[in-house]
mmCIF file of C-alpha atoms in Angstrom:
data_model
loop_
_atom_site.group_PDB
_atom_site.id
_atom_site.type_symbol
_atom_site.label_atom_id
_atom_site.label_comp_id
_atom_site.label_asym_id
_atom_site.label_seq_id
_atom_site.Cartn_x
_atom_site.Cartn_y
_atom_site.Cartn_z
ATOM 1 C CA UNK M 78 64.865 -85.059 -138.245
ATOM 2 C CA UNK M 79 62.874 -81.477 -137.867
ATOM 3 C CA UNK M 80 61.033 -82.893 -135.086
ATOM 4 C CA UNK M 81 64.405 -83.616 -133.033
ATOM 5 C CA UNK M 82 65.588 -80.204 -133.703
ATOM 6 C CA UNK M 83 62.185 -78.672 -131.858
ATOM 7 C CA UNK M 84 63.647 -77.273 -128.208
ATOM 8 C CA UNK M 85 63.483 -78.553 -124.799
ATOM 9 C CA UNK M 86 60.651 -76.333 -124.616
ATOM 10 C CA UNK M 87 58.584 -76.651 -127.314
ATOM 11 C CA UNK M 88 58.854 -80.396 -126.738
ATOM 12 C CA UNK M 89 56.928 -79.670 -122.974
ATOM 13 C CA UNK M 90 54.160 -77.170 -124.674
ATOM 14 C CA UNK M 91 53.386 -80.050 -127.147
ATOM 15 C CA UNK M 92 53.071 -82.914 -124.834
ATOM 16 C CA UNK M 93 51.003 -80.108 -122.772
ATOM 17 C CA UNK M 94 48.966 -79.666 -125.636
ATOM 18 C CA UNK M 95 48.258 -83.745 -125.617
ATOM 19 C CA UNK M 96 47.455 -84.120 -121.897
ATOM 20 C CA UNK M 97 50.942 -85.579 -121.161
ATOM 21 C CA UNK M 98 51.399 -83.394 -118.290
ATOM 22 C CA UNK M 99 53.098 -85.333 -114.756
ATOM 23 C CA UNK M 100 51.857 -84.025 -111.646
ATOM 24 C CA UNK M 101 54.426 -81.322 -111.327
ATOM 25 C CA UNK M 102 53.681 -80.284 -114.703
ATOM 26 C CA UNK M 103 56.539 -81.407 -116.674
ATOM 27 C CA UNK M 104 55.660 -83.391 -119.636
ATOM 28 C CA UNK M 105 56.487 -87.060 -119.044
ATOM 29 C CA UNK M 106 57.694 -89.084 -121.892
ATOM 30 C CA UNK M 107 55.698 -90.516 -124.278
ATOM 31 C CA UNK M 108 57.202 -94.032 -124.819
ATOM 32 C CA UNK M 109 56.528 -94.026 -121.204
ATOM 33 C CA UNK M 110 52.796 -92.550 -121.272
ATOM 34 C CA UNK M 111 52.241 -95.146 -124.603
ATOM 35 C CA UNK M 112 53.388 -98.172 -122.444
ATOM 36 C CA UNK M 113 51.094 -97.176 -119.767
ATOM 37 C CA UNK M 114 47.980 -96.278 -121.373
ATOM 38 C CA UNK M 115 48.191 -100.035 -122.935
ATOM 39 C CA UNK M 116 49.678 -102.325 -120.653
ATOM 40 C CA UNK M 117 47.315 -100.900 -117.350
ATOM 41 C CA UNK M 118 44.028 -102.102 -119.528
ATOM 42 C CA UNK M 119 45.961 -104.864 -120.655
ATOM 43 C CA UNK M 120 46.941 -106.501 -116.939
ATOM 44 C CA UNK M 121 43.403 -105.734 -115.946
ATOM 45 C CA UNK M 122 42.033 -107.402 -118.540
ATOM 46 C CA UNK M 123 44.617 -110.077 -117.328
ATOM 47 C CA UNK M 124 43.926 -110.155 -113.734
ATOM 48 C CA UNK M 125 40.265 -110.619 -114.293
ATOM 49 C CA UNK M 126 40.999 -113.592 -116.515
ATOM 50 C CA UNK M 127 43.246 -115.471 -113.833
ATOM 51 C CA UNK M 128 40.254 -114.544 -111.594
ATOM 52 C CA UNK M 129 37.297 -115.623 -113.043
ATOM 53 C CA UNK M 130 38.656 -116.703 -116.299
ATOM 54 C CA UNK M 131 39.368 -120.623 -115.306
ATOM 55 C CA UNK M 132 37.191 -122.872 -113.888
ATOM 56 C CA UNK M 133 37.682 -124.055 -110.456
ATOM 57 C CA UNK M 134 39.618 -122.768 -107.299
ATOM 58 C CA UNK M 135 42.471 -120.732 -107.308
ATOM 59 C CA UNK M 136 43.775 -117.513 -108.667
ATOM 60 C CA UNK M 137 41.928 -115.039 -106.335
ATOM 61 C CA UNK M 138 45.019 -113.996 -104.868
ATOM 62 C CA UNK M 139 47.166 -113.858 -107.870
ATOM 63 C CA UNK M 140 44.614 -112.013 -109.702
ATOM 64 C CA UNK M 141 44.462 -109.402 -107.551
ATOM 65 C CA UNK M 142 47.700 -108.964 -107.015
ATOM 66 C CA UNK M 143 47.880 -108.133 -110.823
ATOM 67 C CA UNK M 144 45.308 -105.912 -110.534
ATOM 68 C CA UNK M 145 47.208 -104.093 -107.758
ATOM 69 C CA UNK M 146 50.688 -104.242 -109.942
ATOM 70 C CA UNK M 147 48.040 -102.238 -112.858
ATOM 71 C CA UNK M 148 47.463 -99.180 -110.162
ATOM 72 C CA UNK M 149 50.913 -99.207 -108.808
ATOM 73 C CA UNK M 150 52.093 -98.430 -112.317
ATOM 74 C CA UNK M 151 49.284 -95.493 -113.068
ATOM 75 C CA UNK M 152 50.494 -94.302 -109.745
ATOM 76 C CA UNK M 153 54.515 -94.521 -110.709
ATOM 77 C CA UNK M 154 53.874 -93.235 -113.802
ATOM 78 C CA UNK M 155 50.735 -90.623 -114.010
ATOM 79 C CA UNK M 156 51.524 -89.635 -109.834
ATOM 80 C CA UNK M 157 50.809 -90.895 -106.587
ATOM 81 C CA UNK M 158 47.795 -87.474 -106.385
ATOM 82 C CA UNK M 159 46.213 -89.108 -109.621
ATOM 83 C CA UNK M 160 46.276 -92.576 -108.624
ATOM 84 C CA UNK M 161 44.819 -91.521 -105.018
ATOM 85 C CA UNK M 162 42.121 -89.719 -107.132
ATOM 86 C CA UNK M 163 41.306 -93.121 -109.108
ATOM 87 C CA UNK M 164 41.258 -95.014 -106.240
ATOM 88 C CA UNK M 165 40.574 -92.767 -102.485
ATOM 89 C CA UNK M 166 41.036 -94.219 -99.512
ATOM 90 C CA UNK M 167 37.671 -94.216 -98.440
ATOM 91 C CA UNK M 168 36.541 -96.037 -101.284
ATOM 92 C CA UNK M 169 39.680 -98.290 -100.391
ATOM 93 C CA UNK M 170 38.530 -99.197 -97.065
ATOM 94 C CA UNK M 171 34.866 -99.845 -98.340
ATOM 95 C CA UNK M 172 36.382 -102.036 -101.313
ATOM 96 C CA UNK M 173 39.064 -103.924 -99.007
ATOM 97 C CA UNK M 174 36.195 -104.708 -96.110
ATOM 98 C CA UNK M 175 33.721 -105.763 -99.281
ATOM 99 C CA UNK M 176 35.525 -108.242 -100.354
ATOM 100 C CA UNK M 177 35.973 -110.141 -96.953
ATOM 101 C CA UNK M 178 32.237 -109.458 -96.845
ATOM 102 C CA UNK M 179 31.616 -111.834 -99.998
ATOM 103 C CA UNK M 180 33.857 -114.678 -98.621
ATOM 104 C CA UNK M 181 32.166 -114.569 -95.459
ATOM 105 C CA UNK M 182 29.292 -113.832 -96.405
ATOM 106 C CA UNK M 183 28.611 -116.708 -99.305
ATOM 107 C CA UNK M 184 29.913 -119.743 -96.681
ATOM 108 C CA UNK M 185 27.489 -117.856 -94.470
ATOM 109 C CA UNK M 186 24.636 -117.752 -97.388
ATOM 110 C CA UNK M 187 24.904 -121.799 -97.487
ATOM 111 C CA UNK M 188 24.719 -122.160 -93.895
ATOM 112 C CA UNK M 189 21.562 -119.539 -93.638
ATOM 113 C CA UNK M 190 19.819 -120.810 -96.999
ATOM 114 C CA UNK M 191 19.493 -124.217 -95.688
ATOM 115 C CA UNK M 192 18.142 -123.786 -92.128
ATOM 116 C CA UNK M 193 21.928 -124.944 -91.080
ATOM 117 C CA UNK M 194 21.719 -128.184 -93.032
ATOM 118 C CA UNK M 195 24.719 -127.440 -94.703
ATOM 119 C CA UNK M 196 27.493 -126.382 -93.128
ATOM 120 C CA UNK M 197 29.697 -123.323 -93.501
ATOM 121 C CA UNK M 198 31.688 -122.715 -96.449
ATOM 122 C CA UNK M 199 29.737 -125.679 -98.003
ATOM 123 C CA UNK M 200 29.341 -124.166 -101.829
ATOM 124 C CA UNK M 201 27.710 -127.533 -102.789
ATOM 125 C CA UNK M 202 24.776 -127.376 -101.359
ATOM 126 C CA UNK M 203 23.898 -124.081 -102.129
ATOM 127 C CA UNK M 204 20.167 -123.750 -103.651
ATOM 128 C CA UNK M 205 21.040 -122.923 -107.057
ATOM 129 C CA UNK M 206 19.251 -124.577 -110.391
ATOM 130 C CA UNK M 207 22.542 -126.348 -111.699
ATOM 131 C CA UNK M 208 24.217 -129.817 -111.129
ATOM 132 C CA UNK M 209 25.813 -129.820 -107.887
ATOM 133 C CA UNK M 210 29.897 -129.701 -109.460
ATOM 134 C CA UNK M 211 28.435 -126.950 -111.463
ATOM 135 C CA UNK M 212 27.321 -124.854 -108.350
ATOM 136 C CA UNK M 213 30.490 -125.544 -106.696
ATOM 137 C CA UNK M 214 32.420 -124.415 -109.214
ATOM 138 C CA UNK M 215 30.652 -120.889 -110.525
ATOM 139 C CA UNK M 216 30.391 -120.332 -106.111
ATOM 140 C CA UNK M 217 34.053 -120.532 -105.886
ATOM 141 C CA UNK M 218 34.978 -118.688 -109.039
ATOM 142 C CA UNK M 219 32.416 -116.147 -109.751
ATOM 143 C CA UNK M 220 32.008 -115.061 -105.658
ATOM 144 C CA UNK M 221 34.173 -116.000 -103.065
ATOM 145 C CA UNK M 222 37.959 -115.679 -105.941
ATOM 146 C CA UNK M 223 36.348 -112.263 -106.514
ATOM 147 C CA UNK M 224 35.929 -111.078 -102.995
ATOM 148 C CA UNK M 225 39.201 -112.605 -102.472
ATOM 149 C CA UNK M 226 40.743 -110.933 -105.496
ATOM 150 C CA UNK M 227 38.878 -107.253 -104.391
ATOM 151 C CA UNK M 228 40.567 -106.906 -100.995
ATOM 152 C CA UNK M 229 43.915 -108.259 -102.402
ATOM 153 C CA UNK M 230 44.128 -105.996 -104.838
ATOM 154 C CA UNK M 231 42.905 -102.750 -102.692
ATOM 155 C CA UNK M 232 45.134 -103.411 -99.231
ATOM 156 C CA UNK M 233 48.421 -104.018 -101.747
ATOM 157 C CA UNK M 234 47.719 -100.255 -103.704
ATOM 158 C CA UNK M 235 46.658 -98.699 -100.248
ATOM 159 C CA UNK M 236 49.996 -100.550 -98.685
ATOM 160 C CA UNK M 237 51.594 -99.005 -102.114
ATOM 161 C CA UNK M 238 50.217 -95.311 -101.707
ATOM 162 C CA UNK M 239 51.064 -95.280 -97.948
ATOM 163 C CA UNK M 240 54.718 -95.605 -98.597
ATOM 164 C CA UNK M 241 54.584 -93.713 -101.658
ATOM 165 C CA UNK M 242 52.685 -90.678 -100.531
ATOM 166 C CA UNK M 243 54.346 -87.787 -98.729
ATOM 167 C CA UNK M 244 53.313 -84.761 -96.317
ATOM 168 C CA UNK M 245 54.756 -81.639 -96.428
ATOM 169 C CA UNK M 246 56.321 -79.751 -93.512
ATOM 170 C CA UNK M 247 53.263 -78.282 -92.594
ATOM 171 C CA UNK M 248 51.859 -81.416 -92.247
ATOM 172 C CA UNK M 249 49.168 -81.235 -95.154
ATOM 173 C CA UNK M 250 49.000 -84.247 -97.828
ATOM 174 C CA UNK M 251 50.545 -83.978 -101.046
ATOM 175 C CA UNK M 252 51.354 -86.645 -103.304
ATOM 176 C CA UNK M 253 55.000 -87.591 -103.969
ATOM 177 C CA UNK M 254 56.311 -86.649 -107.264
ATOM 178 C CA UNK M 255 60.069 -87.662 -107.881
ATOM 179 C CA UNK M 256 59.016 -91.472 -107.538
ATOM 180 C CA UNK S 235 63.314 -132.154 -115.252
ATOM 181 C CA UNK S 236 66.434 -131.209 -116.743
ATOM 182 C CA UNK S 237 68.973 -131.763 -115.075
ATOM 183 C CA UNK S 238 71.662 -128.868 -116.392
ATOM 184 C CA UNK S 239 68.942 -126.568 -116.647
ATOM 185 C CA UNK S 240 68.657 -126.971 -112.842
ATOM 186 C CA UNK S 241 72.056 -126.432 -112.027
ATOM 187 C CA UNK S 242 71.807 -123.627 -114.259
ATOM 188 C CA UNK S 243 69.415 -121.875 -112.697
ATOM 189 C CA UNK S 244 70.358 -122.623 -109.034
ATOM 190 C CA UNK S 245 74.037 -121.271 -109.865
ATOM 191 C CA UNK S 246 72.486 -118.185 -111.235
ATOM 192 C CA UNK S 247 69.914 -118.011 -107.932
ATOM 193 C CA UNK S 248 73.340 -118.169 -105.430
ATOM 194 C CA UNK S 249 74.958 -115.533 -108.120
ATOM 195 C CA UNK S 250 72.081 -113.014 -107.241
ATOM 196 C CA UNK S 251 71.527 -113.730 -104.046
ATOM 197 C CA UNK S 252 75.698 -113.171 -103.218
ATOM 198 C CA UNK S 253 75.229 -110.178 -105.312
ATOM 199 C CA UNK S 254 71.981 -108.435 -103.615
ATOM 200 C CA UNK S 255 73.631 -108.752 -100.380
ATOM 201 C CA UNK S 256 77.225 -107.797 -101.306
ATOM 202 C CA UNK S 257 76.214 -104.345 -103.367
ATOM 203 C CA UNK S 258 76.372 -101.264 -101.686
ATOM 204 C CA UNK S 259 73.507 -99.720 -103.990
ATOM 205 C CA UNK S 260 69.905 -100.118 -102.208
ATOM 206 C CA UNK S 261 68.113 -99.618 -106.002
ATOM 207 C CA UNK S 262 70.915 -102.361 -107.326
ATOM 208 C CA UNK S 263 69.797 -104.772 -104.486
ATOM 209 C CA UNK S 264 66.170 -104.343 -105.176
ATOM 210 C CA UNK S 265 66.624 -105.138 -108.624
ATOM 211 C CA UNK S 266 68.863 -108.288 -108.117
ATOM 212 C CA UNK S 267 65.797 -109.190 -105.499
ATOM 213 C CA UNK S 268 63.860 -108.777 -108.841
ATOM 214 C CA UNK S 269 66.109 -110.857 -110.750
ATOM 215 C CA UNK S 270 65.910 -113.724 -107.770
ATOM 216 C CA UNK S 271 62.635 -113.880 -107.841
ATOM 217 C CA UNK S 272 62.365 -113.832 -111.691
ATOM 218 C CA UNK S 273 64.756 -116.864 -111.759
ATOM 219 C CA UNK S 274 62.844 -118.528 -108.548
ATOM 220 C CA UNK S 275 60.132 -118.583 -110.773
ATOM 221 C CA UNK S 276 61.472 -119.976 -113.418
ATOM 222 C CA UNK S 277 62.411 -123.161 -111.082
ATOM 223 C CA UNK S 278 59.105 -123.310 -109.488
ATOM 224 C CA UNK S 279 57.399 -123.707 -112.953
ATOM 225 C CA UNK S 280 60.690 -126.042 -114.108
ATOM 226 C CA UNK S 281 59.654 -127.864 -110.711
ATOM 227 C CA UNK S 282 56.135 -128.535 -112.490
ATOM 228 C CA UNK S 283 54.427 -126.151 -110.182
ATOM 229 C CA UNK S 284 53.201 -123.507 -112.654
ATOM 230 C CA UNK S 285 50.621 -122.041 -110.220
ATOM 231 C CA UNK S 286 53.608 -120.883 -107.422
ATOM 232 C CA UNK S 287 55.483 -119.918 -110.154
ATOM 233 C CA UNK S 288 53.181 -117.434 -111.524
ATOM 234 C CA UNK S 289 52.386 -116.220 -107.602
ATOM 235 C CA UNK S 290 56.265 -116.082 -107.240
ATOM 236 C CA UNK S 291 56.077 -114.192 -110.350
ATOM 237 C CA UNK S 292 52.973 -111.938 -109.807
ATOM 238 C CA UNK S 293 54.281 -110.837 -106.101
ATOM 239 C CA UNK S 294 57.906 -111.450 -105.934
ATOM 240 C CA UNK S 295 58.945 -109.691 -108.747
ATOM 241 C CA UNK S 296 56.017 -107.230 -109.370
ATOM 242 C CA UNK S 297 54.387 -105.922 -106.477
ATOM 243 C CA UNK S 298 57.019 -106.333 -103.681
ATOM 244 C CA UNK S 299 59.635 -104.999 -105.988
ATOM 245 C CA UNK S 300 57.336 -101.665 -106.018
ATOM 246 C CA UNK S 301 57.030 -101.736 -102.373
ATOM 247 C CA UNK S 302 60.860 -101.484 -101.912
ATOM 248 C CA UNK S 303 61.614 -99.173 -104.199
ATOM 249 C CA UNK S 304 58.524 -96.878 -102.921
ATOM 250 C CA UNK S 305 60.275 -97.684 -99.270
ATOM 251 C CA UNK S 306 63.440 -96.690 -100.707
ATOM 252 C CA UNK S 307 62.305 -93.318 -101.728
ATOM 253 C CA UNK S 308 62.155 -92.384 -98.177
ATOM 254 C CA UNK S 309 65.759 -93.888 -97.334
ATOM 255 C CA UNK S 310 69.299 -92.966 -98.148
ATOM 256 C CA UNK S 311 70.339 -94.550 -101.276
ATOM 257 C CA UNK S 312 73.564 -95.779 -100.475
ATOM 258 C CA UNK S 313 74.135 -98.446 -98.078
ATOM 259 C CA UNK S 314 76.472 -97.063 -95.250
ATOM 260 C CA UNK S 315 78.155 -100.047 -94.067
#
């Protein structure tokens, strides 16, 4: 009961004094902060599983679509500026082209290991010191679902920060903050 | 497949769907998209296909639900028509 009574104000120097601070330096609130400091871990955690969790094909593109729901909520909730800062665009672009990089460039691998026996995208008959199902199978899911999932997840927060992020009238960047 | 379930959940699908495009609230529509694809995946995984469900699921009512609503914050709330 004391701790309702505490004023608007000392309720903001308090969640100051925690590091709850939004961008525009109101205090945000904490069921809110709690929520997010668990569940963005959590859905990461998550999105690698449906990645590279299962054997087999599949779940490249839903994995990193979780991922990409994990920074859209630290940017909704912690500010577009801080979720631009854990993710820039420059290391966007390198991270979105990287993962197209390991699609191509494993079916390439098979094709180039071989002397152009195999053909490419043929995982199976890539030189590796397993049974040939086996190879297949940690190809697909260890390489080419995470490229897949990499650039999924980066081009759906950039497409996310784009819209969400706002310049100024003098044209300079700043990060929108009543999302 | 269950039979009422179905008709359940395909009522409840034209419910939304009359709803999203008959409310004059922009936010209000995004969330009944929400809600349509929540339910759409619910029929996809009564449909036995688990894996669209979860992409219905995983796009449809997370991410693209963020993308509209970080569209909307650079529209007018309120529908004008």
């Amino acid at each position: 009961m004391s701790k309702r009574t505490v004023s608007k104000k000392g309720e903001r120097e308090a969640g100051k004094k925690e590091g709850r601070e939004g961008a525009d330096g109101e205090e945000r609130d904490v069921i809110v902060d709690t929520v997010a400091r668990v569940m963005i871990p959590l859905s990461q955690m998550f999105a690698l599983y449906v990645m590279i969790g299962t054997e087999g094909a599949g779940g490249g593109f839903q994995g990193g679509v979780i991922f990409a729901a994990s920074l859209i909520l630290l940017a909704t909730v912690f500010g577009v500026k801080k979720g631009r800062d854990v993710l820039p665009e420059g290391e966007n672009a390198i991270l979105s082209s990287l993962g197209l990089y390991i699609y191509a460039g494993v079916g390439l691998l098979c094709m180039v290991l071989l002397w152009g026996a195999a053909e490419y995208l043929n995982y199976g008959a890539f030189p590796l010191p397993v049974e040939y199902a086996l190879r297949r199978g940690y190809l697909v899911t260890y390489a080419v679902e995470v490229g897949i999932g990499i650039t999924v997840a980066t081009v759906f927060a950039s497409l996310f920060f784009d819209l969400a992020w706002r310049e100024d009238v003098l044209g300079r960047d700043e990060g929108r903050r009543d999302l | 497949m269950i039979i009422p379930l179905d008709l359940a959940l395909l009522f409840f699908l034209v419910v939304i769907g009359i709803a999203a495009l008959t409310v004059k609230d922009l936010l209000a529509a995004i969330v009944l998209l929400g809600a349509y694809s929540f339910v759409m995946a619910t029929v996809w995984v009564q449909m036995h296909s688990p894996d669209v469900g979860f992409t219905e699921a995983a796009v449809g009512a997370g991410a693209s639900t963020a993308l509209m609503i970080a569209a909307l914050s650079r529209l007018e709330r309120w529908s004008s028509d």
